[in-house]
C-alpha cells in the first residue's frame, strides 16, 4: 500500500516538474508547479514530517506560486518562442547525464553496504520538537532568518520604487 | 520491495536534474526562476529523507528539518527579490527574455 502511494506521489512530483520546464505558457507552468509541490508535501507526509508538509503547502504552493501568478499577470507574459533545436538537444543531454549520474551514485552506494533502514516510530518531528529546537539550539539562525526577511522586504521596496523629481511628480528612472 | 532511502534520493535527484534542465532550456526569466525553485525543493526532499531515515530514539536528528525550515524562509526571500528585479526589468526594457538582455555584450 505504502509502495503504491510512494509511486503515485513520485509521479505527481516528477511529471509536472517536467511540464514546468517544457511548457511554453507561463501560467500553465505555474499551475504545474503547484501540483509538483503538493506531491512533495505528500512525500513529506510519507516521511512523517507533518509540519514541513503543511509549511510546504502554505509557503510554496500558496504564497510563492501566487506571487508568480501575480507577476505573470503584471508583465503579461505571452507564449514563449520555441527553443532552438540545438538548445533542446544540449539541455536533454545535460538532463540525461545528471539523472544517470544520480541513479548510478545511489546504486553504487546501495552495493557498498546500503543505506540505513527506517528505525524509529517518528521520533517526534512534531511542532513541539520544532519549537524546542528553534528556540534553544538554533535561536541565532532563527533571528538571522527573521532579519533576512526584513532585509528582503526593504530591498524589494527599494528595487520597485519610482523616483520622485523635485516637483513631486512621478518620474521613471531611465 | 519496500521503499527505502534510495528511492527518495532518486526522486530528489531527478527533480534536481529536471530543474537544471529547465534552467538550461528556457530563456524566459520567470520560468528560469520557477526551475530554480524546483531545484531548491529537491534539495529539501533530500535533507528530510536523510534525517528521517538516520534518526534513532536517542538522536532525533532535528537539525535536518530545522534546516529545511530556514531554506523555505530563504527561498521566499529569494523569490520576492527575484520577481522584483523581473518587474523592474519589464518596466525598463519591456522584455523578460534573457536572449534580448545583451546590453553588455560586445
PDB file of C-alpha atoms in Angstrom:
ATOM      1  CA  UNK A   1       0.000   0.000   0.000  1.00  0.00           C
ATOM      2  CA  UNK A   2       2.713   2.429   1.045  1.00  0.00           C
ATOM      3  CA  UNK A   3       4.705   1.454  -2.022  1.00  0.00           C
ATOM      4  CA  UNK A   4       1.830   2.344  -4.305  1.00  0.00           C
ATOM      5  CA  UNK A   5       1.381   5.664  -2.525  1.00  0.00           C
ATOM      6  CA  UNK A   6       5.078   6.395  -2.951  1.00  0.00           C
ATOM      7  CA  UNK A   7       4.952   5.614  -6.665  1.00  0.00           C
ATOM      8  CA  UNK A   8       1.850   7.770  -7.174  1.00  0.00           C
ATOM      9  CA  UNK A   9       3.347  10.721  -5.325  1.00  0.00           C
ATOM     10  CA  UNK A  10       6.713  10.357  -7.047  1.00  0.00           C
ATOM     11  CA  UNK A  11       4.960  10.581 -10.439  1.00  0.00           C
ATOM     12  CA  UNK A  12       2.991  13.523  -9.112  1.00  0.00           C
ATOM     13  CA  UNK A  13       6.288  15.282  -8.326  1.00  0.00           C
ATOM     14  CA  UNK A  14       8.281  14.372 -11.428  1.00  0.00           C
ATOM     15  CA  UNK A  15       5.793  14.686 -14.315  1.00  0.00           C
ATOM     16  CA  UNK A  16       4.511  18.208 -13.506  1.00  0.00           C
ATOM     17  CA  UNK A  17       8.123  19.287 -12.920  1.00  0.00           C
ATOM     18  CA  UNK A  18       8.922  18.211 -16.479  1.00  0.00           C
ATOM     19  CA  UNK A  19       5.907  20.173 -17.690  1.00  0.00           C
ATOM     20  CA  UNK A  20       7.153  23.260 -15.792  1.00  0.00           C
ATOM     21  CA  UNK A  21      10.434  23.005 -17.628  1.00  0.00           C
ATOM     22  CA  UNK A  22       8.916  22.486 -21.081  1.00  0.00           C
ATOM     23  CA  UNK A  23       5.520  24.238 -21.118  1.00  0.00           C
ATOM     24  CA  UNK A  24       5.567  27.411 -23.186  1.00  0.00           C
ATOM     25  CA  UNK A  25       2.709  29.108 -21.373  1.00  0.00           C
ATOM     26  CA  UNK A  26       3.941  30.622 -18.062  1.00  0.00           C
ATOM     27  CA  UNK A  27       0.515  30.268 -16.395  1.00  0.00           C
ATOM     28  CA  UNK A  28       0.440  26.527 -17.132  1.00  0.00           C
ATOM     29  CA  UNK A  29       3.974  26.252 -15.799  1.00  0.00           C
ATOM     30  CA  UNK A  30       2.938  27.889 -12.514  1.00  0.00           C
ATOM     31  CA  UNK A  31      -0.103  25.602 -12.196  1.00  0.00           C
ATOM     32  CA  UNK A  32       2.067  22.537 -12.785  1.00  0.00           C
ATOM     33  CA  UNK A  33       4.425  23.819 -10.118  1.00  0.00           C
ATOM     34  CA  UNK A  34       1.530  23.754  -7.609  1.00  0.00           C
ATOM     35  CA  UNK A  35       0.862  20.070  -8.390  1.00  0.00           C
ATOM     36  CA  UNK A  36       4.548  19.264  -8.056  1.00  0.00           C
ATOM     37  CA  UNK A  37       4.810  20.984  -4.680  1.00  0.00           C
ATOM     38  CA  UNK A  38       1.670  19.287  -3.354  1.00  0.00           C
ATOM     39  CA  UNK A  39       3.195  15.950  -4.371  1.00  0.00           C
ATOM     40  CA  UNK A  40       6.351  16.917  -2.494  1.00  0.00           C
ATOM     41  CA  UNK A  41       4.263  17.722   0.590  1.00  0.00           C
ATOM     42  CA  UNK A  42       2.713  14.261   0.288  1.00  0.00           C
ATOM     43  CA  UNK A  43       6.205  12.760   0.284  1.00  0.00           C
ATOM     44  CA  UNK A  44       6.937  14.681   3.496  1.00  0.00           C
ATOM     45  CA  UNK A  45       3.820  13.078   4.990  1.00  0.00           C
ATOM     46  CA  UNK A  46       5.165   9.660   3.945  1.00  0.00           C
ATOM     47  CA  UNK A  47       8.382  10.613   5.770  1.00  0.00           C
ATOM     48  CA  UNK A  48       6.258  11.519   8.830  1.00  0.00           C
ATOM     49  CA  UNK A  49       7.414  15.146   8.868  1.00  0.00           C
ATOM     50  CA  UNK A  50       3.951  16.616   9.070  1.00  0.00           C
ATOM     51  CA  UNK A  51       4.829  20.191   9.997  1.00  0.00           C
ATOM     52  CA  UNK A  52       7.088  20.562   6.973  1.00  0.00           C
ATOM     53  CA  UNK A  53       4.347  19.137   4.750  1.00  0.00           C
ATOM     54  CA  UNK A  54       1.948  21.822   5.966  1.00  0.00           C
ATOM     55  CA  UNK A  55       4.596  24.524   5.542  1.00  0.00           C
ATOM     56  CA  UNK A  56       5.356  23.275   2.053  1.00  0.00           C
ATOM     57  CA  UNK A  57       1.727  23.668   1.005  1.00  0.00           C
ATOM     58  CA  UNK A  58       1.312  27.021   2.767  1.00  0.00           C
ATOM     59  CA  UNK A  59       4.546  28.714   1.713  1.00  0.00           C
ATOM     60  CA  UNK A  60       5.413  27.117  -1.622  1.00  0.00           C
ATOM     61  CA  UNK A  61       2.110  26.099  -3.174  1.00  0.00           C
ATOM     62  CA  UNK A  62       0.338  29.017  -1.527  1.00  0.00           C
ATOM     63  CA  UNK A  63       2.479  32.103  -1.286  1.00  0.00           C
ATOM     64  CA  UNK A  64       5.258  31.609  -3.806  1.00  0.00           C
ATOM     65  CA  UNK A  65       3.155  30.303  -6.687  1.00  0.00           C
ATOM     66  CA  UNK A  66       0.549  33.037  -6.130  1.00  0.00           C
ATOM     67  CA  UNK A  67       3.380  35.576  -6.289  1.00  0.00           C
ATOM     68  CA  UNK A  68       4.480  34.063  -9.584  1.00  0.00           C
ATOM     69  CA  UNK A  69       0.933  34.253 -10.952  1.00  0.00           C
ATOM     70  CA  UNK A  70       0.661  37.899  -9.918  1.00  0.00           C
ATOM     71  CA  UNK A  71       3.864  38.769 -11.740  1.00  0.00           C
ATOM     72  CA  UNK A  72       2.786  36.820 -14.837  1.00  0.00           C
ATOM     73  CA  UNK A  73      -0.417  38.877 -14.814  1.00  0.00           C
ATOM     74  CA  UNK A  74       1.509  42.125 -14.268  1.00  0.00           C
ATOM     75  CA  UNK A  75       4.017  41.773 -17.064  1.00  0.00           C
ATOM     76  CA  UNK A  76       1.519  39.924 -19.238  1.00  0.00           C
ATOM     77  CA  UNK A  77       3.930  37.293 -20.486  1.00  0.00           C
ATOM     78  CA  UNK A  78       2.967  35.847 -23.831  1.00  0.00           C
ATOM     79  CA  UNK A  79       3.733  32.403 -25.216  1.00  0.00           C
ATOM     80  CA  UNK A  80       7.446  31.912 -25.237  1.00  0.00           C
ATOM     81  CA  UNK A  81       9.025  31.193 -28.615  1.00  0.00           C
ATOM     82  CA  UNK A  82      10.001  27.590 -29.225  1.00  0.00           C
ATOM     83  CA  UNK A  83      13.591  26.952 -28.079  1.00  0.00           C
ATOM     84  CA  UNK A  84      16.196  26.208 -30.712  1.00  0.00           C
ATOM     85  CA  UNK A  85      16.717  22.543 -31.539  1.00  0.00           C
ATOM     86  CA  UNK A  86      20.368  22.773 -30.519  1.00  0.00           C
ATOM     87  CA  UNK A  87      19.467  24.220 -27.111  1.00  0.00           C
ATOM     88  CA  UNK A  88      16.864  21.485 -26.671  1.00  0.00           C
ATOM     89  CA  UNK A  89      19.330  18.730 -27.557  1.00  0.00           C
ATOM     90  CA  UNK A  90      22.068  20.106 -25.315  1.00  0.00           C
ATOM     91  CA  UNK A  91      19.673  20.506 -22.367  1.00  0.00           C
ATOM     92  CA  UNK A  92      18.359  16.971 -22.870  1.00  0.00           C
ATOM     93  CA  UNK A  93      21.914  15.645 -22.848  1.00  0.00           C
ATOM     94  CA  UNK A  94      22.572  17.524 -19.600  1.00  0.00           C
ATOM     95  CA  UNK A  95      19.344  16.099 -18.132  1.00  0.00           C
ATOM     96  CA  UNK A  96      20.338  12.550 -19.135  1.00  0.00           C
ATOM     97  CA  UNK A  97      23.841  12.911 -17.687  1.00  0.00           C
ATOM     98  CA  UNK A  98      22.558  14.323 -14.400  1.00  0.00           C
ATOM     99  CA  UNK A  99      19.810  11.703 -13.985  1.00  0.00           C
ATOM    100  CA  UNK A 100      22.002   8.731 -14.808  1.00  0.00           C
ATOM    101  CA  UNK A 101      24.700  10.182 -12.558  1.00  0.00           C
ATOM    102  CA  UNK A 102      22.274  10.402  -9.645  1.00  0.00           C
ATOM    103  CA  UNK A 103      20.836   6.917 -10.213  1.00  0.00           C
ATOM    104  CA  UNK A 104      24.302   5.438 -10.647  1.00  0.00           C
ATOM    105  CA  UNK A 105      25.557   7.119  -7.467  1.00  0.00           C
ATOM    106  CA  UNK A 106      22.624   5.803  -5.430  1.00  0.00           C
ATOM    107  CA  UNK A 107      23.009   2.290  -6.885  1.00  0.00           C
ATOM    108  CA  UNK A 108      26.715   2.314  -6.134  1.00  0.00           C
ATOM    109  CA  UNK A 109      26.198   3.256  -2.514  1.00  0.00           C
ATOM    110  CA  UNK A 110      23.476   0.572  -2.295  1.00  0.00           C
ATOM    111  CA  UNK A 111      26.028  -2.025  -3.370  1.00  0.00           C
ATOM    112  CA  UNK A 112      28.553  -0.804  -0.813  1.00  0.00           C
ATOM    113  CA  UNK A 113      26.509  -1.578   2.284  1.00  0.00           C
ATOM    114  CA  UNK A 114      23.378   0.353   1.512  1.00  0.00           C
ATOM    115  CA  UNK A 115      21.532   2.966   3.498  1.00  0.00           C
ATOM    116  CA  UNK A 116      20.069   2.950   6.965  1.00  0.00           C
ATOM    117  CA  UNK A 117      16.629   1.454   7.339  1.00  0.00           C
ATOM    118  CA  UNK A 118      13.903   3.424   8.992  1.00  0.00           C
ATOM    119  CA  UNK A 119      14.311   2.552  12.657  1.00  0.00           C
ATOM    120  CA  UNK A 120      12.033   4.518  14.941  1.00  0.00           C
ATOM    121  CA  UNK A 121       8.376   5.351  15.020  1.00  0.00           C
ATOM    122  CA  UNK A 122       8.629   9.014  14.051  1.00  0.00           C
ATOM    123  CA  UNK A 123      10.966  10.492  16.688  1.00  0.00           C
ATOM    124  CA  UNK A 124       8.710  13.465  17.088  1.00  0.00           C
ATOM    125  CA  UNK A 125       9.276  15.787  14.170  1.00  0.00           C
ATOM    126  CA  UNK A 126       6.232  17.450  15.683  1.00  0.00           C
ATOM    127  CA  UNK A 127       5.572  21.146  16.072  1.00  0.00           C
ATOM    128  CA  UNK A 128       6.606  20.839  19.723  1.00  0.00           C
ATOM    129  CA  UNK A 129      10.014  19.391  18.840  1.00  0.00           C
ATOM    130  CA  UNK A 130      10.455  22.076  16.187  1.00  0.00           C
ATOM    131  CA  UNK A 131       9.695  24.820  18.696  1.00  0.00           C
ATOM    132  CA  UNK A 132      12.097  23.498  21.320  1.00  0.00           C
ATOM    133  CA  UNK A 133      14.848  23.101  18.760  1.00  0.00           C
ATOM    134  CA  UNK A 134      14.271  26.523  17.170  1.00  0.00           C
ATOM    135  CA  UNK A 135      14.235  28.447  20.433  1.00  0.00           C
ATOM    136  CA  UNK A 136      17.149  26.687  22.113  1.00  0.00           C
ATOM    137  CA  UNK A 137      19.885  25.462  19.852  1.00  0.00           C
ATOM    138  CA  UNK A 138      19.026  27.387  16.691  1.00  0.00           C
ATOM    139  CA  UNK A 139      17.942  30.698  18.176  1.00  0.00           C
ATOM    140  CA  UNK A 140      20.646  32.745  16.411  1.00  0.00           C
ATOM    141  CA  UNK A 141      19.925  31.411  12.909  1.00  0.00           C
ATOM    142  CA  UNK A 142      16.246  31.930  13.660  1.00  0.00           C
ATOM    143  CA  UNK A 143      16.840  35.611  14.421  1.00  0.00           C
ATOM    144  CA  UNK A 144      19.038  35.969  11.352  1.00  0.00           C
ATOM    145  CA  UNK A 145      16.319  34.435   9.181  1.00  0.00           C
ATOM    146  CA  UNK A 146      13.891  36.994  10.564  1.00  0.00           C
ATOM    147  CA  UNK A 147      16.255  39.840   9.694  1.00  0.00           C
ATOM    148  CA  UNK A 148      16.766  38.272   6.286  1.00  0.00           C
ATOM    149  CA  UNK A 149      13.021  38.507   5.617  1.00  0.00           C
ATOM    150  CA  UNK A 150      13.031  42.150   6.723  1.00  0.00           C
ATOM    151  CA  UNK A 151      16.009  42.948   4.506  1.00  0.00           C
ATOM    152  CA  UNK A 152      14.344  41.236   1.540  1.00  0.00           C
ATOM    153  CA  UNK A 153      11.174  43.262   2.131  1.00  0.00           C
ATOM    154  CA  UNK A 154      13.058  46.574   2.225  1.00  0.00           C
ATOM    155  CA  UNK A 155      15.137  45.525  -0.776  1.00  0.00           C
ATOM    156  CA  UNK A 156      12.038  44.758  -2.844  1.00  0.00           C
ATOM    157  CA  UNK A 157      10.539  48.149  -1.973  1.00  0.00           C
ATOM    158  CA  UNK A 158      13.752  49.918  -2.967  1.00  0.00           C
ATOM    159  CA  UNK A 159      14.081  47.970  -6.229  1.00  0.00           C
ATOM    160  CA  UNK A 160      10.490  48.624  -7.335  1.00  0.00           C
ATOM    161  CA  UNK A 161      10.318  52.276  -6.270  1.00  0.00           C
ATOM    162  CA  UNK A 162       9.717  55.010  -8.810  1.00  0.00           C
ATOM    163  CA  UNK A 163      11.764  58.105  -8.074  1.00  0.00           C
ATOM    164  CA  UNK A 164      10.061  61.432  -7.489  1.00  0.00           C
ATOM    165  CA  UNK A 165      11.580  64.544  -9.004  1.00  0.00           C
ATOM    166  CA  UNK A 166      11.682  67.950  -7.300  1.00  0.00           C
ATOM    167  CA  UNK A 167       8.086  68.863  -8.125  1.00  0.00           C
ATOM    168  CA  UNK A 168       6.798  65.632  -6.646  1.00  0.00           C
ATOM    169  CA  UNK A 169       5.566  64.121  -9.872  1.00  0.00           C
ATOM    170  CA  UNK A 170       6.453  60.570 -10.711  1.00  0.00           C
ATOM    171  CA  UNK A 171       9.351  60.014 -12.996  1.00  0.00           C
ATOM    172  CA  UNK A 172      10.627  56.628 -14.018  1.00  0.00           C
ATOM    173  CA  UNK A 173      14.328  56.220 -13.845  1.00  0.00           C
ATOM    174  CA  UNK A 174      15.904  55.865 -17.265  1.00  0.00           C
TER     175      UNK A 174
ATOM    176  CA  UNK B   1      10.145  -4.273  -2.389  1.00  0.00           C
ATOM    177  CA  UNK B   2       9.888  -1.749   0.376  1.00  0.00           C
ATOM    178  CA  UNK B   3      10.521   1.934  -0.066  1.00  0.00           C
ATOM    179  CA  UNK B   4      13.935   2.872   1.294  1.00  0.00           C
ATOM    180  CA  UNK B   5      16.086   5.944   1.460  1.00  0.00           C
ATOM    181  CA  UNK B   6      17.471   5.261  -2.012  1.00  0.00           C
ATOM    182  CA  UNK B   7      14.069   5.739  -3.647  1.00  0.00           C
ATOM    183  CA  UNK B   8      13.608   9.132  -2.036  1.00  0.00           C
ATOM    184  CA  UNK B   9      17.118  10.111  -3.087  1.00  0.00           C
ATOM    185  CA  UNK B  10      16.409   9.094  -6.672  1.00  0.00           C
ATOM    186  CA  UNK B  11      13.221  11.194  -6.719  1.00  0.00           C
ATOM    187  CA  UNK B  12      15.114  14.156  -5.262  1.00  0.00           C
ATOM    188  CA  UNK B  13      17.937  13.732  -7.774  1.00  0.00           C
ATOM    189  CA  UNK B  14      15.528  13.505 -10.707  1.00  0.00           C
ATOM    190  CA  UNK B  15      13.691  16.621  -9.538  1.00  0.00           C
ATOM    191  CA  UNK B  16      17.004  18.466  -9.272  1.00  0.00           C
ATOM    192  CA  UNK B  17      18.031  17.321 -12.758  1.00  0.00           C
ATOM    193  CA  UNK B  18      14.723  18.488 -14.198  1.00  0.00           C
ATOM    194  CA  UNK B  19      15.217  21.879 -12.554  1.00  0.00           C
ATOM    195  CA  UNK B  20      18.686  22.196 -14.057  1.00  0.00           C
ATOM    196  CA  UNK B  21      17.274  21.082 -17.413  1.00  0.00           C
ATOM    197  CA  UNK B  22      14.689  23.867 -17.266  1.00  0.00           C
ATOM    198  CA  UNK B  23      17.283  26.468 -16.340  1.00  0.00           C
ATOM    199  CA  UNK B  24      19.395  25.449 -19.324  1.00  0.00           C
ATOM    200  CA  UNK B  25      16.493  25.133 -21.747  1.00  0.00           C
ATOM    201  CA  UNK B  26      14.287  28.153 -21.139  1.00  0.00           C
ATOM    202  CA  UNK B  27      15.046  31.768 -21.975  1.00  0.00           C
ATOM    203  CA  UNK B  28      12.161  33.302 -20.018  1.00  0.00           C
ATOM    204  CA  UNK B  29      13.418  34.754 -16.727  1.00  0.00           C
ATOM    205  CA  UNK B  30      10.199  33.809 -14.912  1.00  0.00           C
ATOM    206  CA  UNK B  31      10.427  30.143 -15.900  1.00  0.00           C
ATOM    207  CA  UNK B  32      14.115  30.066 -15.022  1.00  0.00           C
ATOM    208  CA  UNK B  33      13.193  31.298 -11.528  1.00  0.00           C
ATOM    209  CA  UNK B  34      10.493  28.596 -11.271  1.00  0.00           C
ATOM    210  CA  UNK B  35      13.012  25.912 -12.201  1.00  0.00           C
ATOM    211  CA  UNK B  36      15.402  27.255  -9.554  1.00  0.00           C
ATOM    212  CA  UNK B  37      12.568  26.766  -7.053  1.00  0.00           C
ATOM    213  CA  UNK B  38      12.210  23.166  -8.209  1.00  0.00           C
ATOM    214  CA  UNK B  39      15.924  22.597  -7.550  1.00  0.00           C
ATOM    215  CA  UNK B  40      15.589  24.046  -4.042  1.00  0.00           C
ATOM    216  CA  UNK B  41      12.600  21.801  -3.366  1.00  0.00           C
ATOM    217  CA  UNK B  42      14.610  18.773  -4.481  1.00  0.00           C
ATOM    218  CA  UNK B  43      17.372  19.595  -2.003  1.00  0.00           C
ATOM    219  CA  UNK B  44      14.737  19.933   0.723  1.00  0.00           C
ATOM    220  CA  UNK B  45      13.411  16.449  -0.045  1.00  0.00           C
ATOM    221  CA  UNK B  46      16.914  15.007   0.228  1.00  0.00           C
ATOM    222  CA  UNK B  47      17.517  16.632   3.607  1.00  0.00           C
ATOM    223  CA  UNK B  48      14.215  15.461   5.076  1.00  0.00           C
ATOM    224  CA  UNK B  49      14.698  11.898   3.787  1.00  0.00           C
ATOM    225  CA  UNK B  50      18.207  11.621   5.216  1.00  0.00           C
ATOM    226  CA  UNK B  51      17.233  12.993   8.608  1.00  0.00           C
ATOM    227  CA  UNK B  52      14.171  10.727   8.839  1.00  0.00           C
ATOM    228  CA  UNK B  53      15.991   7.551   7.891  1.00  0.00           C
ATOM    229  CA  UNK B  54      19.030   8.117  10.092  1.00  0.00           C
ATOM    230  CA  UNK B  55      17.126   9.176  13.205  1.00  0.00           C
ATOM    231  CA  UNK B  56      17.280   6.943  16.263  1.00  0.00           C
ATOM    232  CA  UNK B  57      15.417   7.143  19.542  1.00  0.00           C
ATOM    233  CA  UNK B  58      18.399   8.817  21.247  1.00  0.00           C
ATOM    234  CA  UNK B  59      19.164  11.258  18.445  1.00  0.00           C
ATOM    235  CA  UNK B  60      16.023  12.541  16.798  1.00  0.00           C
ATOM    236  CA  UNK B  61      18.181  14.455  14.268  1.00  0.00           C
ATOM    237  CA  UNK B  62      16.067  17.593  14.306  1.00  0.00           C
ATOM    238  CA  UNK B  63      18.807  19.598  12.590  1.00  0.00           C
ATOM    239  CA  UNK B  64      17.650  18.417   9.154  1.00  0.00           C
ATOM    240  CA  UNK B  65      14.016  19.557   9.375  1.00  0.00           C
ATOM    241  CA  UNK B  66      15.050  22.793  11.106  1.00  0.00           C
ATOM    242  CA  UNK B  67      17.492  23.474   8.293  1.00  0.00           C
ATOM    243  CA  UNK B  68      14.662  22.855   5.829  1.00  0.00           C
ATOM    244  CA  UNK B  69      12.607  25.455   7.681  1.00  0.00           C
ATOM    245  CA  UNK B  70      15.360  28.009   7.104  1.00  0.00           C
ATOM    246  CA  UNK B  71      15.674  27.008   3.460  1.00  0.00           C
ATOM    247  CA  UNK B  72      11.946  27.659   2.980  1.00  0.00           C
ATOM    248  CA  UNK B  73      12.312  31.117   4.557  1.00  0.00           C
ATOM    249  CA  UNK B  74      15.309  31.988   2.381  1.00  0.00           C
ATOM    250  CA  UNK B  75      13.517  30.664  -0.726  1.00  0.00           C
ATOM    251  CA  UNK B  76      10.632  33.029  -0.016  1.00  0.00           C
ATOM    252  CA  UNK B  77      13.099  35.951   0.210  1.00  0.00           C
ATOM    253  CA  UNK B  78      14.788  34.860  -2.988  1.00  0.00           C
ATOM    254  CA  UNK B  79      11.544  34.692  -4.945  1.00  0.00           C
ATOM    255  CA  UNK B  80      10.408  38.096  -3.686  1.00  0.00           C
ATOM    256  CA  UNK B  81      13.648  39.815  -4.663  1.00  0.00           C
ATOM    257  CA  UNK B  82      13.924  37.943  -7.965  1.00  0.00           C
ATOM    258  CA  UNK B  83      10.399  38.841  -9.007  1.00  0.00           C
ATOM    259  CA  UNK B  84      11.001  42.487  -8.042  1.00  0.00           C
ATOM    260  CA  UNK B  85      14.034  42.506 -10.316  1.00  0.00           C
ATOM    261  CA  UNK B  86      11.967  40.957 -13.127  1.00  0.00           C
ATOM    262  CA  UNK B  87       9.248  43.603 -12.720  1.00  0.00           C
ATOM    263  CA  UNK B  88      11.829  46.400 -12.838  1.00  0.00           C
ATOM    264  CA  UNK B  89      13.372  44.787 -15.908  1.00  0.00           C
ATOM    265  CA  UNK B  90       9.975  44.675 -17.605  1.00  0.00           C
ATOM    266  CA  UNK B  91       9.348  48.322 -16.820  1.00  0.00           C
ATOM    267  CA  UNK B  92      12.595  49.475 -18.368  1.00  0.00           C
ATOM    268  CA  UNK B  93      13.144  47.073 -21.238  1.00  0.00           C
ATOM    269  CA  UNK B  94       9.667  45.631 -21.906  1.00  0.00           C
ATOM    270  CA  UNK B  95      11.080  42.118 -22.072  1.00  0.00           C
ATOM    271  CA  UNK B  96      11.946  39.213 -19.803  1.00  0.00           C
ATOM    272  CA  UNK B  97      13.616  37.125 -22.492  1.00  0.00           C
ATOM    273  CA  UNK B  98      17.191  36.525 -21.385  1.00  0.00           C
ATOM    274  CA  UNK B  99      18.422  36.465 -25.011  1.00  0.00           C
ATOM    275  CA  UNK B 100      17.376  40.072 -25.534  1.00  0.00           C
ATOM    276  CA  UNK B 101      19.176  41.372 -22.447  1.00  0.00           C
ATOM    277  CA  UNK B 102      22.553  41.747 -24.110  1.00  0.00           C
ATOM    278  CA  UNK B 103      23.384  45.410 -23.496  1.00  0.00           C
ATOM    279  CA  UNK B 104      26.759  44.471 -22.028  1.00  0.00           C
ATOM    280  CA  UNK B 105      27.689  42.143 -24.891  1.00  0.00           C
ATOM    281  CA  UNK B 106      30.429  43.234 -27.322  1.00  0.00           C
TER     282      UNK B 106
END
